[in-house]
Coordinates of C-alpha atoms and ligand atoms in Angstrom, one line a residue:
M1 CA 74.0 -48.2 -83.8
N2 CA 72.9 -45.6 -81.3
A3 CA 76.6 -45.0 -80.7
L4 CA 76.8 -43.8 -84.3
R5 CA 73.9 -41.4 -84.2
G6 CA 74.8 -37.8 -84.0
R7 CA 78.4 -38.4 -84.7
E8 CA 80.0 -36.8 -87.7
F9 CA 82.3 -38.9 -89.9
D10 CA 84.7 -38.1 -92.7
A11 CA 83.6 -41.1 -94.6
V12 CA 81.1 -44.0 -94.4
V13 CA 82.0 -47.3 -95.9
V14 CA 79.2 -49.7 -96.9
G15 CA 80.2 -53.4 -96.7
G16 CA 82.7 -55.3 -94.7
G17 CA 84.4 -57.5 -97.3
L18 CA 87.9 -57.0 -98.6
A19 CA 87.2 -53.8 -100.5
G20 CA 85.3 -52.1 -97.6
L21 CA 87.9 -53.2 -94.9
A22 CA 90.8 -52.0 -97.1
A23 CA 89.2 -48.6 -97.5
A24 CA 88.2 -48.3 -93.8
H25 CA 91.6 -49.4 -92.7
R26 CA 93.5 -46.9 -94.9
L27 CA 91.2 -44.0 -93.8
A28 CA 91.5 -44.9 -90.1
V29 CA 95.3 -45.3 -90.0
A30 CA 95.5 -41.9 -91.8
G31 CA 93.6 -40.4 -88.9
R32 CA 90.2 -40.0 -90.6
R33 CA 86.9 -40.6 -88.8
V34 CA 85.4 -43.6 -90.6
A35 CA 82.4 -45.8 -90.0
L36 CA 81.9 -49.1 -91.7
V37 CA 78.5 -50.7 -91.8
E38 CA 77.9 -54.4 -92.6
K39 CA 74.5 -55.8 -93.0
R40 CA 75.2 -59.3 -91.9
D41 CA 76.1 -60.3 -88.4
R42 CA 79.7 -61.1 -89.5
L43 CA 82.2 -59.4 -91.7
G44 CA 83.9 -61.0 -94.7
G45 CA 81.2 -61.3 -97.4
S46 CA 82.3 -63.3 -100.5
S47 CA 85.9 -62.4 -99.7
A48 CA 85.9 -64.7 -96.6
M49 CA 84.5 -67.6 -98.7
S50 CA 86.8 -67.1 -101.6
G51 CA 89.7 -69.3 -102.7
G52 CA 92.2 -66.6 -101.7
W53 CA 93.9 -66.4 -105.1
L54 CA 95.3 -63.0 -106.1
A55 CA 96.7 -62.1 -109.5
L56 CA 99.9 -60.1 -109.1
S57 CA 103.0 -59.5 -111.2
G58 CA 106.6 -59.0 -110.4
T59 CA 106.4 -60.5 -106.9
A60 CA 109.2 -62.0 -104.8
L61 CA 107.5 -65.4 -105.0
Q62 CA 107.5 -65.2 -108.9
R63 CA 111.2 -64.2 -108.9
T64 CA 112.1 -67.1 -106.5
A65 CA 110.2 -69.5 -108.8
G66 CA 111.9 -68.1 -111.9
V67 CA 108.6 -66.9 -113.4
A68 CA 109.2 -64.3 -116.1
D69 CA 106.3 -62.0 -115.6
S70 CA 106.0 -58.3 -116.0
D71 CA 103.4 -55.5 -115.5
A72 CA 103.1 -55.2 -119.3
L73 CA 102.4 -59.0 -119.7
F74 CA 99.9 -58.8 -116.8
L75 CA 98.1 -56.0 -118.5
A76 CA 98.2 -57.7 -121.9
D77 CA 96.8 -60.9 -120.5
M78 CA 93.9 -59.0 -118.8
V79 CA 93.1 -57.1 -122.0
A80 CA 93.1 -60.4 -124.0
T81 CA 91.0 -62.1 -121.3
G82 CA 88.5 -59.3 -121.4
G83 CA 88.0 -59.7 -125.2
G84 CA 88.5 -56.0 -125.8
F85 CA 85.5 -55.1 -123.5
A86 CA 87.4 -54.2 -120.3
D87 CA 88.3 -50.5 -119.6
E88 CA 92.0 -50.3 -120.1
L89 CA 92.4 -47.3 -117.9
L90 CA 91.1 -49.3 -115.0
L91 CA 93.4 -52.2 -115.8
Q92 CA 96.4 -49.9 -116.0
A93 CA 95.5 -48.4 -112.6
L94 CA 95.2 -51.9 -111.1
V95 CA 98.7 -52.9 -112.4
E96 CA 100.2 -49.5 -111.4
H97 CA 98.8 -49.7 -107.8
Q98 CA 99.2 -53.5 -107.1
A99 CA 102.2 -52.7 -104.9
R100 CA 99.7 -51.5 -102.3
A101 CA 98.2 -54.9 -102.3
V102 CA 101.6 -56.6 -101.9
E103 CA 102.4 -54.3 -99.0
A104 CA 99.1 -55.1 -97.2
I105 CA 99.6 -58.8 -97.6
D106 CA 103.2 -58.4 -96.3
R107 CA 102.0 -56.5 -93.3
A108 CA 99.3 -59.1 -92.6
G109 CA 101.8 -61.9 -93.0
A110 CA 99.3 -63.6 -95.2
W111 CA 101.4 -65.1 -98.0
T112 CA 101.7 -68.8 -98.8
D113 CA 104.2 -70.4 -101.2
E114 CA 101.5 -71.4 -103.7
L115 CA 101.8 -69.9 -107.1
K116 CA 100.2 -71.2 -110.3
V117 CA 99.0 -70.5 -113.8
S118 CA 95.2 -70.2 -113.8
A119 CA 92.4 -68.9 -116.0
G120 CA 93.4 -66.1 -118.3
M121 CA 97.1 -66.3 -117.5
T122 CA 100.1 -67.1 -119.7
V123 CA 102.5 -67.4 -116.8
A124 CA 102.2 -68.4 -113.1
R125 CA 100.6 -65.3 -111.6
A126 CA 97.9 -66.6 -109.2
H127 CA 99.2 -66.2 -105.6
L128 CA 97.4 -68.0 -102.8
I129 CA 97.1 -65.9 -99.7
R130 CA 95.5 -66.6 -96.3
I131 CA 92.5 -64.4 -97.0
R132 CA 91.0 -64.6 -93.6
D133 CA 94.3 -63.5 -92.0
L134 CA 94.3 -60.5 -94.3
L135 CA 90.7 -59.6 -93.5
G136 CA 91.4 -60.0 -89.8
F137 CA 94.5 -57.8 -90.0
L138 CA 92.7 -55.0 -91.8
E139 CA 89.8 -55.2 -89.3
S140 CA 91.9 -55.2 -86.1
E141 CA 94.2 -52.4 -87.3
A142 CA 91.3 -50.3 -88.5
R143 CA 89.5 -50.7 -85.1
A144 CA 92.8 -49.9 -83.2
A145 CA 93.1 -46.7 -85.3
G146 CA 89.5 -45.7 -84.3
A147 CA 87.3 -47.0 -87.1
V148 CA 83.8 -47.6 -86.0
I149 CA 82.6 -51.0 -87.4
R150 CA 79.0 -52.0 -87.1
R151 CA 77.6 -55.4 -88.0
G152 CA 73.9 -56.1 -88.6
C153 CA 73.5 -52.6 -90.0
A154 CA 72.2 -52.5 -93.6
A155 CA 72.5 -49.3 -95.6
H156 CA 69.4 -48.8 -97.8
A157 CA 69.8 -45.4 -99.4
L158 CA 72.4 -42.7 -100.0
I159 CA 71.8 -39.2 -98.6
W160 CA 72.0 -36.6 -101.5
D161 CA 72.0 -32.9 -100.6
G162 CA 71.5 -31.7 -104.1
E163 CA 75.2 -31.4 -104.8
R164 CA 76.9 -34.4 -103.3
V165 CA 76.5 -37.6 -101.3
R166 CA 76.5 -36.8 -97.6
G167 CA 75.9 -40.2 -96.0
I168 CA 73.6 -43.2 -95.8
R169 CA 70.2 -44.1 -94.5
S170 CA 69.8 -47.3 -92.6
E171 CA 67.1 -49.0 -90.7
S172 CA 68.8 -47.7 -87.5
G173 CA 68.9 -44.1 -88.7
D174 CA 71.0 -41.7 -90.8
L175 CA 74.8 -41.7 -90.8
T176 CA 76.4 -38.6 -92.2
A177 CA 79.9 -38.1 -93.6
D178 CA 81.6 -34.9 -94.6
A179 CA 83.6 -36.4 -97.5
G180 CA 81.0 -39.0 -98.6
V181 CA 80.4 -42.7 -99.0
V182 CA 82.4 -45.7 -100.3
L183 CA 80.2 -48.3 -101.7
A184 CA 81.8 -51.7 -101.2
S185 CA 78.7 -53.9 -100.8
G186 CA 79.8 -56.6 -103.3
G187 CA 77.9 -58.1 -106.2
F188 CA 74.4 -59.4 -106.9
S189 CA 75.0 -63.2 -107.2
R190 CA 72.2 -63.7 -104.6
S191 CA 69.6 -61.6 -106.3
R192 CA 67.6 -63.7 -108.7
E193 CA 65.7 -60.6 -109.7
L194 CA 68.8 -58.8 -110.9
L195 CA 70.2 -61.9 -112.6
E196 CA 67.0 -62.4 -114.5
L197 CA 67.0 -58.7 -115.5
F198 CA 70.6 -58.5 -116.7
V199 CA 71.6 -62.1 -117.7
P200 CA 68.5 -64.3 -118.0
D201 CA 70.6 -67.0 -119.8
Q202 CA 72.7 -67.3 -116.5
A203 CA 69.7 -67.4 -114.1
G204 CA 69.9 -71.2 -114.1
A205 CA 73.3 -71.1 -112.3
M206 CA 73.3 -72.2 -108.7
P207 CA 73.1 -69.1 -106.5
Y208 CA 76.3 -68.7 -104.5
G209 CA 78.6 -66.0 -103.1
G210 CA 78.2 -64.2 -99.8
L211 CA 74.6 -64.1 -98.6
G212 CA 74.7 -60.3 -98.5
S213 CA 75.5 -60.1 -102.3
T214 CA 72.0 -58.8 -103.3
G215 CA 73.0 -55.7 -105.3
D216 CA 72.0 -53.2 -102.7
G217 CA 74.8 -50.7 -103.5
L218 CA 74.2 -51.1 -107.2
R219 CA 70.6 -50.0 -106.7
M220 CA 71.7 -47.1 -104.5
G221 CA 74.1 -45.9 -107.3
W222 CA 71.4 -46.1 -109.9
M223 CA 69.1 -43.9 -107.9
L224 CA 71.7 -41.2 -108.4
G225 CA 72.1 -41.9 -112.1
A226 CA 75.3 -44.1 -112.0
G227 CA 76.3 -45.8 -115.2
L228 CA 76.9 -49.6 -115.5
A229 CA 79.8 -51.5 -117.1
D230 CA 80.3 -55.2 -118.1
I231 CA 76.8 -56.2 -116.9
G232 CA 75.9 -58.3 -119.9
H233 CA 79.1 -60.4 -119.5
V234 CA 78.2 -61.6 -116.0
A235 CA 78.6 -65.4 -116.0
G236 CA 78.6 -68.3 -113.6
T237 CA 81.7 -70.3 -112.7
Y238 CA 81.9 -74.0 -113.5
G239 CA 83.2 -76.5 -111.0
Q240 CA 81.0 -76.7 -108.0
H241 CA 79.1 -79.7 -106.6
P242 CA 75.3 -79.2 -106.7
E243 CA 75.1 -80.1 -103.0
T244 CA 77.6 -77.5 -101.7
T245 CA 76.3 -75.7 -98.7
D246 CA 76.1 -71.8 -98.5
D247 CA 79.3 -71.1 -96.8
E248 CA 81.5 -73.9 -98.2
H249 CA 84.2 -73.6 -100.8
E250 CA 84.0 -76.7 -103.0
L251 CA 85.2 -75.5 -106.5
L252 CA 87.4 -78.0 -108.3
T253 CA 89.1 -77.4 -111.7
A254 CA 90.7 -80.8 -112.3
N255 CA 90.4 -79.9 -116.0
Y256 CA 93.3 -77.4 -115.4
L257 CA 95.4 -80.4 -114.1
G258 CA 94.5 -82.6 -117.1
A259 CA 90.9 -83.8 -116.7
I260 CA 88.4 -83.7 -119.6
L261 CA 84.8 -82.5 -119.2
V262 CA 82.0 -84.7 -120.4
N263 CA 78.2 -84.1 -120.3
A264 CA 75.5 -86.6 -119.2
R265 CA 75.8 -88.3 -122.6
G266 CA 79.5 -88.9 -122.1
E267 CA 80.5 -86.3 -124.8
R268 CA 83.0 -83.5 -124.6
F269 CA 81.7 -80.1 -125.6
A270 CA 84.4 -77.5 -125.0
D271 CA 88.1 -76.7 -124.8
E272 CA 88.6 -77.5 -121.1
S273 CA 91.5 -75.1 -120.8
E274 CA 89.2 -72.1 -121.2
S275 CA 88.3 -69.8 -118.3
Y276 CA 85.9 -71.4 -115.9
K277 CA 83.5 -68.5 -116.6
V278 CA 83.5 -69.4 -120.3
L279 CA 83.0 -73.1 -119.3
G280 CA 80.3 -72.0 -116.9
S281 CA 78.1 -70.8 -119.8
A282 CA 78.9 -73.9 -121.9
V283 CA 77.9 -76.2 -119.0
L284 CA 74.6 -74.3 -118.5
G285 CA 73.7 -75.4 -122.1
Q286 CA 74.4 -79.1 -121.5
P287 CA 71.7 -81.7 -120.5
G288 CA 70.8 -81.1 -116.8
G289 CA 73.2 -78.1 -116.7
M290 CA 76.1 -80.3 -115.4
A291 CA 79.4 -81.8 -116.5
H292 CA 81.6 -84.5 -115.1
Q293 CA 85.3 -83.8 -114.7
V294 CA 86.9 -87.1 -115.7
F295 CA 90.5 -88.0 -115.0
D296 CA 92.9 -90.8 -114.2
S297 CA 95.3 -91.6 -111.4
V298 CA 98.0 -89.4 -112.9
V299 CA 95.8 -86.3 -112.6
R300 CA 94.5 -87.5 -109.2
A301 CA 98.2 -87.4 -108.0
R302 CA 98.3 -83.7 -108.9
S303 CA 95.8 -82.8 -106.2
R304 CA 97.0 -80.1 -103.8
P305 CA 95.5 -80.7 -100.3
G306 CA 94.4 -77.4 -98.8
V307 CA 94.8 -75.5 -102.1
P308 CA 91.4 -74.2 -103.4
L309 CA 90.5 -75.3 -107.0
S310 CA 93.0 -78.2 -106.8
D311 CA 92.1 -80.0 -103.6
M312 CA 90.7 -83.4 -104.4
E313 CA 91.2 -84.8 -100.9
R314 CA 88.6 -82.4 -99.6
I315 CA 86.2 -83.3 -102.4
D316 CA 86.8 -87.0 -101.6
D317 CA 86.2 -86.4 -97.8
L318 CA 82.9 -84.8 -98.7
G319 CA 82.0 -88.0 -100.6
H320 CA 81.8 -86.1 -103.9
L321 CA 84.6 -87.9 -105.8
V322 CA 83.5 -91.0 -107.7
S323 CA 86.2 -93.6 -108.6
A324 CA 86.2 -96.9 -110.5
P325 CA 88.8 -99.4 -111.7
T326 CA 87.8 -99.1 -115.4
L327 CA 86.2 -96.5 -117.7
T328 CA 83.3 -98.9 -118.3
A329 CA 82.6 -99.1 -114.5
L330 CA 83.0 -95.3 -114.2
E331 CA 80.5 -94.6 -117.0
H332 CA 78.1 -97.1 -115.5
G333 CA 78.4 -95.4 -112.1
L334 CA 77.7 -92.0 -113.7
G335 CA 74.7 -93.3 -115.6
I336 CA 76.3 -92.5 -119.0
P337 CA 75.1 -94.7 -121.9
A338 CA 77.3 -97.8 -122.4
G339 CA 80.5 -97.3 -124.4
R340 CA 80.2 -93.5 -124.8
L341 CA 82.8 -92.4 -122.2
R342 CA 85.3 -95.0 -123.4
R343 CA 84.9 -93.8 -127.0
T344 CA 85.3 -90.1 -125.9
V345 CA 88.4 -90.9 -124.0
E346 CA 89.9 -92.8 -126.9
L347 CA 89.4 -89.9 -129.3
Y348 CA 90.8 -87.5 -126.7
N349 CA 93.9 -89.6 -126.1
E350 CA 94.5 -89.8 -129.8
S351 CA 94.6 -86.0 -130.0
V352 CA 96.9 -85.8 -127.0
S353 CA 99.3 -88.2 -128.7
G354 CA 99.3 -85.9 -131.7
R355 CA 97.8 -88.4 -134.1
T356 CA 94.7 -86.2 -134.6
E357 CA 93.7 -82.6 -133.9
D358 CA 91.5 -82.0 -130.9
G359 CA 88.0 -81.3 -132.0
F360 CA 87.6 -78.5 -129.5
G361 CA 91.0 -76.9 -130.1
R362 CA 92.5 -77.9 -126.7
T363 CA 96.2 -77.5 -126.8
G364 CA 97.1 -77.1 -123.1
L365 CA 96.0 -77.6 -119.5
V366 CA 94.9 -74.0 -118.7
N367 CA 94.6 -71.1 -121.1
G368 CA 96.6 -73.1 -123.6
V369 CA 99.5 -73.5 -121.2
G370 CA 101.0 -76.8 -119.9
P371 CA 101.4 -80.2 -121.6
L372 CA 98.3 -82.4 -122.0
V373 CA 98.2 -85.9 -120.5
P374 CA 96.1 -88.8 -121.8
V375 CA 93.3 -90.3 -119.6
A376 CA 94.9 -93.7 -119.4
V377 CA 96.1 -94.9 -116.0
P378 CA 93.5 -96.6 -113.7
P379 CA 91.8 -96.1 -111.4
Y380 CA 89.6 -93.4 -113.0
Y381 CA 87.8 -90.6 -111.3
A382 CA 84.9 -88.2 -111.8
Y383 CA 83.7 -85.1 -110.1
S384 CA 80.2 -84.0 -111.2
A385 CA 79.8 -80.3 -111.1
V386 CA 77.5 -77.4 -112.1
T387 CA 77.8 -73.7 -112.8
A388 CA 77.6 -71.6 -109.7
M389 CA 77.0 -67.8 -109.7
T390 CA 79.9 -67.2 -107.3
S391 CA 80.4 -63.5 -108.2
T392 CA 79.1 -60.9 -110.7
Y393 CA 81.9 -59.1 -112.4
G394 CA 79.8 -56.2 -113.8
G395 CA 78.5 -53.2 -111.9
L396 CA 78.8 -49.5 -111.4
S397 CA 80.9 -47.5 -113.8
V398 CA 83.9 -45.8 -112.1
A399 CA 86.9 -43.6 -112.9
P400 CA 90.3 -45.0 -112.1
D401 CA 90.3 -43.0 -108.8
T402 CA 87.1 -45.0 -107.9
S403 CA 84.7 -42.0 -108.3
V404 CA 81.3 -43.4 -109.4
T405 CA 80.4 -42.0 -112.8
R406 CA 77.0 -41.2 -114.2
V407 CA 75.5 -42.5 -117.4
D408 CA 76.9 -39.4 -119.1
G409 CA 80.4 -40.0 -117.7
T410 CA 80.3 -37.1 -115.1
R411 CA 81.3 -37.9 -111.5
I412 CA 78.8 -38.2 -108.7
A413 CA 80.4 -36.0 -106.0
G414 CA 81.0 -37.7 -102.7
L415 CA 80.5 -41.3 -104.0
W416 CA 83.2 -43.9 -104.6
A417 CA 82.9 -47.6 -105.2
A418 CA 85.3 -50.5 -105.0
G419 CA 85.3 -54.3 -105.2
E420 CA 82.8 -56.5 -106.9
I421 CA 80.2 -53.8 -107.1
V422 CA 82.2 -52.2 -109.8
G423 CA 82.2 -53.0 -113.5
G424 CA 84.8 -52.4 -116.3
F425 CA 87.7 -54.5 -115.1
H426 CA 86.9 -57.9 -116.5
G427 CA 85.0 -57.4 -119.8
A428 CA 84.0 -60.6 -121.5
S429 CA 85.8 -63.1 -119.2
Y430 CA 87.8 -63.4 -116.0
M431 CA 91.4 -63.9 -115.0
T432 CA 91.7 -65.9 -111.7
G433 CA 92.6 -63.7 -108.8
T434 CA 91.7 -60.3 -110.3
A435 CA 88.5 -60.0 -108.3
L436 CA 90.4 -60.0 -104.9
T437 CA 93.2 -57.9 -106.3
K438 CA 90.8 -55.3 -107.5
A439 CA 88.9 -55.3 -104.2
L440 CA 92.1 -54.7 -102.3
V441 CA 93.8 -52.3 -104.6
F442 CA 90.7 -50.2 -105.2
G443 CA 89.5 -50.3 -101.7
I444 CA 92.8 -48.6 -100.8
Q445 CA 92.5 -46.3 -103.8
A446 CA 89.0 -45.1 -102.7
A447 CA 90.6 -44.1 -99.3
E448 CA 93.5 -42.4 -101.1
T449 CA 91.2 -40.4 -103.2
I450 CA 89.3 -39.2 -100.2
L451 CA 92.6 -38.4 -98.4
E452 CA 93.7 -36.3 -101.3
R453 CA 90.6 -34.1 -101.1
Ligands
LIG1 C1 83.5 -69.5 -103.6 C2 84.2 -68.2 -104.1 C3 85.5 -68.3 -104.5 C4 86.2 -67.2 -105.0 N1 87.5 -67.3 -105.2 C5 88.1 -66.2 -105.7 C6 89.6 -66.2 -105.8 O1 90.2 -67.2 -105.4 N2 90.2 -65.1 -106.3 C7 89.5 -64.0 -106.7 O2 90.0 -63.0 -107.1 N3 88.1 -63.9 -106.5 C8 87.5 -65.0 -106.0 N4 86.1 -64.9 -105.8 C9 85.4 -63.6 -105.9 C10 85.8 -62.6 -104.8 O3 85.8 -63.3 -103.6 C11 84.9 -61.4 -104.7 O4 84.7 -60.8 -106.0 C12 85.5 -60.4 -103.8 O5 85.8 -61.0 -102.5 C13 84.5 -59.3 -103.5 O6 85.0 -58.4 -102.5 P1 84.1 -57.2 -102.0 O7 84.7 -56.6 -100.8 O8 83.8 -56.3 -103.1 O9 82.7 -57.9 -101.6 P2 82.3 -58.9 -100.4 O10 83.5 -59.6 -99.9 O11 81.2 -59.7 -100.9 O12 81.8 -57.9 -99.3 C14 80.7 -57.1 -99.5 C15 80.0 -57.0 -98.1 O13 79.0 -56.0 -98.2 C16 77.9 -56.4 -97.4 N5 76.7 -55.7 -97.8 C17 75.9 -55.9 -98.9 N6 74.9 -55.0 -98.9 C18 75.0 -54.2 -97.8 C19 74.2 -53.1 -97.3 N7 73.1 -52.7 -97.9 N8 74.7 -52.5 -96.2 C20 75.8 -53.0 -95.5 N9 76.5 -54.0 -96.0 C21 76.2 -54.6 -97.1 C22 77.8 -57.9 -97.6 O14 77.1 -58.5 -96.6 C23 79.3 -58.2 -97.6 O15 79.8 -58.6 -96.4 C24 85.4 -66.0 -105.2 C25 84.1 -65.9 -104.9 C26 83.5 -67.0 -104.3 C27 82.0 -66.9 -103.9

């Protein structure tokens, strides 16, 4: 840190996840003097733990796969997913600038061929990228261009000179910046205090996300009168085993491949094709706050090894996939009262065959898309999962250029924010992949805004 003292920077970036690295990278390659501080001893934050799915429209991969997507459909799906609560100006800016994300992924060579429909989408728009390759590329190019990157250095306050933000205070001293500060310190999924304050009904979710996600930047913004957006909609994600360790990724959404969800009594309770955030809240209300994903060998064969959210091999290797030759044996193994699971599956299979209407309105695999399959071909499987607070999609209010705005809508001079710390993009629910896309697109946008000054 001493190497930083006394040096003047154009900008200081707080947080070394995708948003912070994207901002620092863009500023450094444009020749600006930039310092990035990261409070943990390694970079990456929640971004490095993530599944690596990015929502993008009009990509080469979609064209090759014959997917008919458009910017207008992407926008319409996000607006619908947000239930009318998301800020459309921010969503428009995301769609408009997504080409910057595509370019960064191109340059990092981080694409895979995986493309799928996931939560909130009406077409296949979730692109799997090698997220660690992208983070590594941004870091190494930023360093090569002169960015100063410090690990183990937590910012704890913003320096305000009466007119604008001029830098940060940290345990190791002050760091000043002529243009100002980009807050990219992630969400508050690891702060029980903030979760209890904003969304007490979600406080029972398993704490997850990067260990640095304690809402530090959010508090720094408040100190200067920043507004908040989407906070009341923060919700946990369903699909994680209760024994998952801190830095593992063990989310499975077999329901999007055809599984049903049943509670400890063996009863269904929701339309399994809903967003895993909506299901997260539903599962918190079930006995023991858990639900089993129950499926047969047809769905088991749809597993995609190495593909987050669909990788049953990995779950099996971890010893978290239960299997049995009959439904009776499965319900016994899960401790479900005798006969209940079999009855639930019979009712479900009748609705899949079209003889009855589904009691929960399920008409497709995910978001209403994709033909349903009965749970009928042994052996049978179950993955028992809880709701985890992986990420908090509410936070500081911002303008589309990433300027942090006050409660009254005016801009706080010299303060920008990008990534999970920001609210307004998701509204009531979440489309898979939009968190990483927004971190990358608006991390770059924060830098562009500073460069335009
Ligand atoms: C298991 C899991 C799977 C996910 N999968 C997906 C997915 O497939 N697609 C998707 O779109 N989203 C996904 N998400 C969400 C997504 O990963 C995050 O929303 C996104 O990565 C946030 O990026 P960020 O740069 O804003 O924050 P982060 O990547 O969390 O980075 C913030 C950094 O700031 C640091 N920091 C915090 N406070 C300070 C401080 N005071 N001083 C200095 N540094 C500080 C933190 O330590 C951290 O390194 C997932 C999340 C999890 C946990």
